């Protein structure tokens, strides 16, 4: 079968497994170039391990000098009569295969991170694979829904401003267009539900589960990822529903610190740069900013993808307790927020319209990143070559 991209708006309906492998190989290569640094984790649980920052965290720690053993949890689908499966499904498989080849212990757990069953499977795997204890939990889930454990009903997040409507643009990768949109302000219920889905409650409950089951080693650390961004994005992000959820996540760090105090553990928030991922392309109004940001950061030689960010986090920032902001957060959005970068981004945004966005900004770069997340657009992959469905069916995570 020859696989061509099927794009609907900002959603990829399929992926190219051979291209997914190319993406994994490139990230592994990057991780292998890092310099050793003391005090890195050896046994790592990654929640949200199959794409974006979680995948890059896993690759950085497995294939970089940390040489860590990892357990990756994600929610992905394999090949079926409905389709070829998701990129994350194949990412899990290729990371596992490469890790085994490199002599690292590794396991994939594909299931709902919010379910009790997944937690039990994780606990069992920590006992068998990691000698019963882990020393780092990476919390990198990005999702629009979370089940209420008491009622079984779902909380659903809304990506909306708070207080007043916001005007902006949204991108469409299917027909290469930018269109105007007005986002109404969120209701109180939508704010509350978004905090339930993307705030810190589930992070804390994972840490409580692991601690109560004695699965955390002395000095265990945990990190969750956040975004703050520049003034231009505040109405839709930092001061919107997502920002309120992130504020809750930041606050939860202190609850986890208290929870881990007996074992001298510690919770961190790493504030990352804005990047094209499966989750971020859903944020309306953020994509025009990404188009401008990509152009400016590339021109200045400052552009990073998820793997560059995670390599910098673990191999440069991780053990430097002084290198924190006033709130105690690790900042790997520092290059994005440089004044010279933001001045140039603002100049591009001021002139960006639906007619010129592909000339004044880096639409090609953003589209390429989006395609590559799904295994398309790699020059070294022969997309005319048929892919064996039987072989894909034999692949399991
Ligand atoms: P992503 O969509 O690339 O990855 C999300 C991961 O969560 C995937 O592995 C997916 O399988 C997993 N997942 C989702 N629901 C699940 C469930 N119910 N059970 C198990 N696994 C589940 O997302 P991305 O962008 O890497 O986001 C990760 C974190 O980084 C989020 O907290 C996000 O807010 C944060 N972040 C993202 C930025 C960006 O520009 N993309 C910037 C700064 C922070």
XYZ file of C-alpha atoms and ligand atoms in Angstrom:
441
model
C 0.000 0.000 0.000
C 1.238 3.492 -0.837
C 0.494 5.869 2.022
C -0.300 9.501 1.268
C -1.081 12.051 4.002
C -4.761 12.486 4.860
C -5.099 15.864 6.533
C -8.323 17.315 7.851
C -7.951 20.876 9.144
C -5.235 20.485 11.797
C -5.704 16.737 12.246
C -3.689 14.038 10.494
C -5.991 11.099 9.812
C -3.104 8.729 9.100
C 0.651 8.443 9.416
C 3.584 6.970 7.537
C 5.286 4.349 9.746
C 8.588 4.445 7.829
C 8.666 8.218 8.221
C 7.891 7.846 11.941
C 11.018 5.722 12.202
C 13.028 8.434 10.415
C 11.774 10.953 12.991
C 12.759 8.684 15.889
C 16.208 8.021 14.387
C 16.861 11.758 14.028
C 15.914 12.377 17.669
C 18.082 9.479 18.859
C 21.022 10.892 16.925
C 20.553 14.252 18.623
C 20.387 12.700 22.089
C 23.580 10.742 21.435
C 25.515 13.999 20.924
C 24.921 15.215 24.498
C 27.655 15.473 27.120
C 27.429 13.403 30.322
C 26.405 15.250 33.439
C 26.185 13.812 36.960
C 22.993 13.045 38.853
C 20.769 11.927 35.982
C 17.839 9.564 36.530
C 18.261 5.880 35.788
C 14.680 4.592 35.968
C 12.096 6.856 34.417
C 8.317 6.757 34.025
C 7.060 8.949 31.173
C 3.330 9.703 31.150
C 2.543 10.849 27.585
C 5.593 9.155 26.048
C 4.531 8.685 22.444
C 4.770 12.174 20.995
C 5.862 15.775 21.524
C 7.769 16.643 24.688
C 7.146 13.305 26.416
C 8.592 11.342 23.497
C 11.595 13.667 23.337
C 12.121 13.343 27.112
C 12.135 9.582 26.775
C 14.577 9.618 23.857
C 16.874 12.163 25.544
C 17.072 10.029 28.692
C 17.274 6.623 27.008
C 19.797 7.374 24.280
C 21.654 10.325 25.773
C 24.335 9.889 28.445
C 21.695 9.151 31.134
C 21.252 5.672 29.548
C 17.996 5.416 31.429
C 15.553 2.566 31.572
C 12.081 3.899 30.724
C 8.436 2.962 31.030
C 6.300 4.917 28.565
C 2.536 5.370 28.965
C 0.456 6.676 26.086
C -2.940 6.446 24.449
C -2.457 5.373 20.839
C -4.086 3.119 18.276
C -2.595 0.461 16.037
C -3.557 -0.696 12.586
C -7.165 -1.838 12.149
C -9.874 -1.895 9.521
C -10.355 1.805 10.382
C -6.870 2.864 9.382
C -3.123 2.586 9.601
C -2.975 3.657 13.270
C -1.477 6.707 14.955
C 2.080 7.994 14.691
C 2.495 7.554 18.447
C 1.788 3.821 18.110
C 4.757 3.410 15.758
C 6.912 5.848 17.750
C 6.489 3.581 20.788
C 7.551 0.542 18.789
C 10.623 2.131 17.199
C 11.811 3.642 20.488
C 11.427 0.276 22.215
C 13.282 -1.563 19.438
C 16.157 0.934 19.373
C 16.386 0.940 23.177
C 16.583 -2.864 23.272
C 19.266 -2.814 20.611
C 21.223 -0.324 22.718
C 20.881 -2.622 25.747
C 18.395 -0.483 27.717
C 15.360 -1.825 29.538
C 12.180 -0.330 28.181
C 8.415 -0.961 28.218
C 5.406 0.564 26.517
C 2.061 0.675 28.252
C -0.677 1.712 25.859
C -3.770 2.644 27.824
C -5.672 5.445 29.469
C -3.391 7.152 31.992
C -6.475 8.156 33.964
C -7.585 4.559 34.539
C -6.888 2.450 37.601
C -5.915 -0.473 35.387
C -3.112 1.510 33.706
C -1.803 2.560 37.125
C -1.697 -1.054 38.275
C 0.112 -2.104 35.085
C 2.646 0.674 35.649
C 3.164 -0.459 39.249
C 3.729 -4.064 38.153
C 6.167 -2.942 35.454
C 8.155 -0.793 37.898
C 8.494 -3.838 40.141
C 9.689 -6.140 37.372
C 11.716 -3.758 35.206
C 13.116 -1.161 37.584
C 13.865 -3.169 40.711
C 10.739 -1.763 42.335
C 11.567 1.975 42.282
C 11.768 4.847 39.839
C 13.728 8.049 40.253
C 11.944 10.340 37.765
C 8.336 10.787 36.655
C 7.851 12.908 33.534
C 4.256 14.144 33.336
C 3.604 15.117 29.703
C -0.028 14.266 29.036
C -1.920 16.558 26.685
C -5.564 15.729 26.273
C -8.967 17.312 25.854
C -10.878 14.971 28.165
C -10.470 13.344 31.548
C -12.924 11.010 33.227
C -14.280 12.009 36.611
C -13.248 9.008 38.750
C -16.360 9.387 40.923
C -19.053 9.623 38.240
C -17.339 8.157 35.163
C -18.491 11.229 33.218
C -15.943 13.289 31.309
C -14.542 16.716 32.019
C -13.798 18.413 28.690
C -11.305 21.224 28.278
C -12.077 24.382 26.310
C -9.386 26.514 24.763
C -10.894 29.944 25.293
C -10.065 33.387 26.625
C -11.336 34.454 30.029
C -13.401 37.620 30.537
C -13.673 38.835 26.965
C -13.737 37.559 23.402
C -10.483 37.386 21.441
C -9.988 37.960 17.720
C -7.335 35.995 15.912
C -6.498 33.606 13.122
C -6.544 29.850 12.875
C -4.570 27.717 10.448
C -5.813 24.996 8.136
C -3.169 22.575 6.864
C -5.659 20.880 4.570
C -6.134 23.834 2.274
C -3.146 25.927 3.346
C -5.185 28.820 4.616
C -5.376 31.202 7.514
C -8.824 32.304 8.557
C -10.155 34.897 10.921
C -11.936 33.750 14.052
C -13.427 35.246 17.186
C -13.267 33.154 20.332
C -15.957 33.876 22.896
C -14.957 33.983 26.578
C -15.207 30.749 28.557
C -18.018 30.159 31.026
C -17.218 29.430 34.684
C -17.973 25.767 34.038
C -15.596 25.647 31.048
C -12.829 27.214 33.127
C -13.362 24.735 35.942
C -13.436 21.759 33.566
C -10.268 22.850 31.745
C -8.440 23.090 35.066
C -9.669 19.564 35.866
C -8.295 18.235 32.560
C -5.028 20.154 32.169
C -4.319 21.339 35.739
C -2.287 19.480 38.339
C -4.891 17.198 39.941
C -4.007 14.117 37.917
C -0.247 14.742 38.268
C -0.668 14.834 42.054
C -2.832 11.720 42.072
C -0.215 9.802 40.052
C 2.479 10.830 42.513
C 0.263 9.834 45.453
C -0.387 6.449 43.876
C 3.323 5.827 43.263
C 4.326 7.049 46.724
C 1.657 5.019 48.524
C 2.778 1.901 46.688
C 6.395 2.564 47.664
C 7.519 2.836 44.038
C 9.599 6.027 44.341
C 13.287 5.964 45.186
C 14.986 8.268 47.703
C 15.405 11.694 46.039
C 12.877 10.906 43.301
C 12.032 13.844 41.046
C 9.104 14.663 38.827
C 8.641 17.260 36.105
C 5.584 18.582 34.262
C 5.652 20.864 31.230
C 4.117 24.287 30.955
C 3.846 27.280 28.659
C 3.702 30.973 29.484
C 4.577 32.782 26.257
C 4.878 36.469 25.370
C 2.226 39.187 25.750
C 0.952 38.571 22.218
C -0.335 35.104 23.192
C -1.559 35.918 26.711
C -5.216 36.546 25.823
C -5.585 33.063 24.360
C -3.097 31.200 26.525
C -1.618 32.600 29.727
C -4.732 34.576 30.749
C -7.137 32.086 29.185
C -8.476 28.709 30.288
C -5.203 26.928 29.505
C -3.194 29.466 31.499
C -5.458 28.966 34.501
C -4.948 25.218 34.196
C -1.182 25.779 34.029
C -1.343 28.069 37.099
C -2.984 25.159 38.920
C -0.249 22.832 37.635
C 2.427 25.221 38.945
C 0.707 25.342 42.338
C 0.509 21.537 42.469
C 4.298 21.410 42.432
C 4.254 22.534 46.071
C 1.748 19.811 47.059
C 3.992 17.215 45.433
C 7.070 18.651 47.165
C 5.231 18.165 50.476
C 4.187 14.638 49.479
C 7.774 13.698 48.610
C 9.449 15.408 51.557
C 10.021 12.128 53.457
C 12.036 10.725 50.567
C 13.685 14.105 49.833
C 11.981 14.195 46.454
C 11.181 17.243 44.370
C 8.706 18.441 41.749
C 9.623 20.777 38.910
C 7.866 22.689 36.185
C 9.813 23.190 32.967
C 8.399 26.034 30.902
C 8.939 25.042 27.290
C 9.020 26.916 24.027
C 6.019 27.051 21.667
C 6.320 24.255 19.117
C 4.239 22.399 16.585
C 2.923 19.245 18.248
C -0.224 17.167 17.901
C -1.698 19.130 20.817
C -0.519 22.687 20.109
C -1.954 22.995 16.586
C -5.393 22.866 18.205
C -4.836 26.156 19.990
C -6.493 28.796 17.823
C -4.554 32.040 17.468
C -1.324 30.344 18.574
C -0.435 29.120 15.071
C 0.073 32.598 13.492
C 2.448 33.294 16.368
C 4.241 29.984 15.662
C 4.629 30.916 11.993
C 6.333 34.186 12.915
C 8.353 32.644 15.749
C 9.744 29.889 13.516
C 10.894 32.427 10.935
C 12.664 34.609 13.488
C 14.237 31.853 15.596
C 15.527 30.050 12.516
C 17.045 33.272 11.131
C 18.812 33.822 14.463
C 19.997 30.200 14.726
C 17.915 29.740 17.896
C 15.228 27.356 16.661
C 14.756 24.170 18.676
C 12.415 21.197 18.299
C 11.180 18.983 21.138
C 14.403 16.950 21.282
C 16.666 20.012 21.401
C 14.496 21.386 24.214
C 14.577 18.169 26.224
C 18.308 17.659 25.682
C 18.885 21.177 26.987
C 16.560 20.503 29.936
C 18.227 17.288 31.089
C 21.837 17.864 30.085
C 22.187 21.576 30.876
C 19.472 22.775 33.235
C 18.431 19.763 35.297
C 20.858 19.938 38.177
C 21.432 23.669 38.314
C 19.245 24.778 41.212
C 20.305 28.387 40.693
C 19.054 28.405 37.109
C 15.390 29.006 38.004
C 13.089 32.016 37.661
C 11.597 33.947 40.599
C 8.826 31.369 40.917
C 11.353 28.511 40.917
C 10.469 27.308 37.404
C 12.990 25.909 34.922
C 12.887 28.124 31.827
C 13.661 26.575 28.462
C 11.481 29.198 26.811
C 14.320 31.662 27.455
C 15.407 31.937 23.802
C 11.815 32.338 22.607
C 11.241 35.202 25.015
C 14.425 37.142 24.195
C 13.493 40.766 23.495
C 15.124 40.822 20.047
C 13.188 37.679 19.045
C 9.877 39.077 20.285
C 10.416 42.478 18.614
C 10.873 40.796 15.248
C 7.973 38.386 15.825
C 5.684 41.323 16.644
C 6.762 43.147 13.476
C 5.835 40.088 11.381
C 2.518 39.592 13.178
C 1.601 43.237 12.570
C 1.781 42.720 8.825
C 0.498 39.102 8.646
C -2.769 38.586 6.739
C -4.529 35.565 5.198
C -3.012 36.667 1.858
C 0.639 36.925 2.858
C 1.182 34.562 5.849
C 3.081 32.050 3.702
C 5.525 34.748 2.568
C 6.113 36.929 5.646
C 6.362 33.952 8.017
C 7.581 30.329 8.019
C 4.449 28.498 6.894
C 6.549 25.937 5.045
C 8.539 25.183 8.205
C 5.447 24.828 10.383
C 3.695 22.647 7.805
C 6.808 20.473 7.467
C 6.961 19.993 11.236
C 3.279 19.080 11.268
C 3.732 16.544 8.469
C 6.866 15.100 10.060
C 5.016 14.522 13.352
C 3.034 12.038 11.326
C 5.930 10.551 9.390
C 5.511 12.579 6.187
C 7.868 15.040 4.555
C 11.224 13.352 5.231
C 13.508 13.708 2.184
C 15.191 10.349 2.899
C 11.916 8.366 2.828
C 10.629 6.999 -0.477
C 6.924 7.749 -0.225
C 6.204 6.017 -3.540
C 7.406 2.690 -2.149
C 4.570 0.449 -0.967
C 4.373 -0.337 2.757
C 3.476 -3.905 3.730
C 0.271 -3.940 5.742
C 1.035 -7.485 6.916
C 4.347 -6.307 8.353
C 2.645 -3.389 10.097
C 0.083 -5.742 11.614
C 2.912 -7.748 13.148
C 4.253 -4.704 14.991
C 3.088 -4.399 18.588
C 4.239 -1.944 21.238
P 1.397 15.722 22.412
O -0.020 15.717 21.942
O 2.467 15.710 21.407
O 1.614 14.465 23.403
C 0.644 14.124 24.345
C 0.917 12.744 24.908
O -0.094 12.443 25.874
C 0.868 11.615 23.868
O 1.875 10.689 24.176
C -0.492 10.966 24.107
O -0.577 9.595 23.737
C -0.590 11.128 25.610
N -1.958 11.035 26.120
C -2.997 11.859 25.888
N -4.089 11.423 26.565
C -3.729 10.305 27.228
C -4.398 9.393 28.088
N -5.674 9.564 28.422
N -3.702 8.356 28.568
C -2.394 8.149 28.239
N -1.703 8.981 27.447
C -2.370 10.044 26.942
O 1.505 16.978 23.405
P 2.710 17.967 23.779
O 2.540 19.219 23.000
O 3.997 17.275 23.814
O 2.271 18.371 25.275
C 2.841 17.779 26.430
C 2.895 18.816 27.524
O 3.777 19.884 27.111
C 1.538 19.474 27.822
O 1.423 19.696 29.202
C 1.641 20.806 27.103
O 0.809 21.809 27.661
C 3.114 21.123 27.330
N 3.678 22.154 26.452
C 3.506 22.105 25.089
C 4.000 23.130 24.288
C 3.849 23.128 22.792
O 4.102 24.140 22.156
N 3.488 21.996 22.195
C 4.753 24.262 24.864
C 4.932 24.158 26.287
C 4.384 23.148 27.042
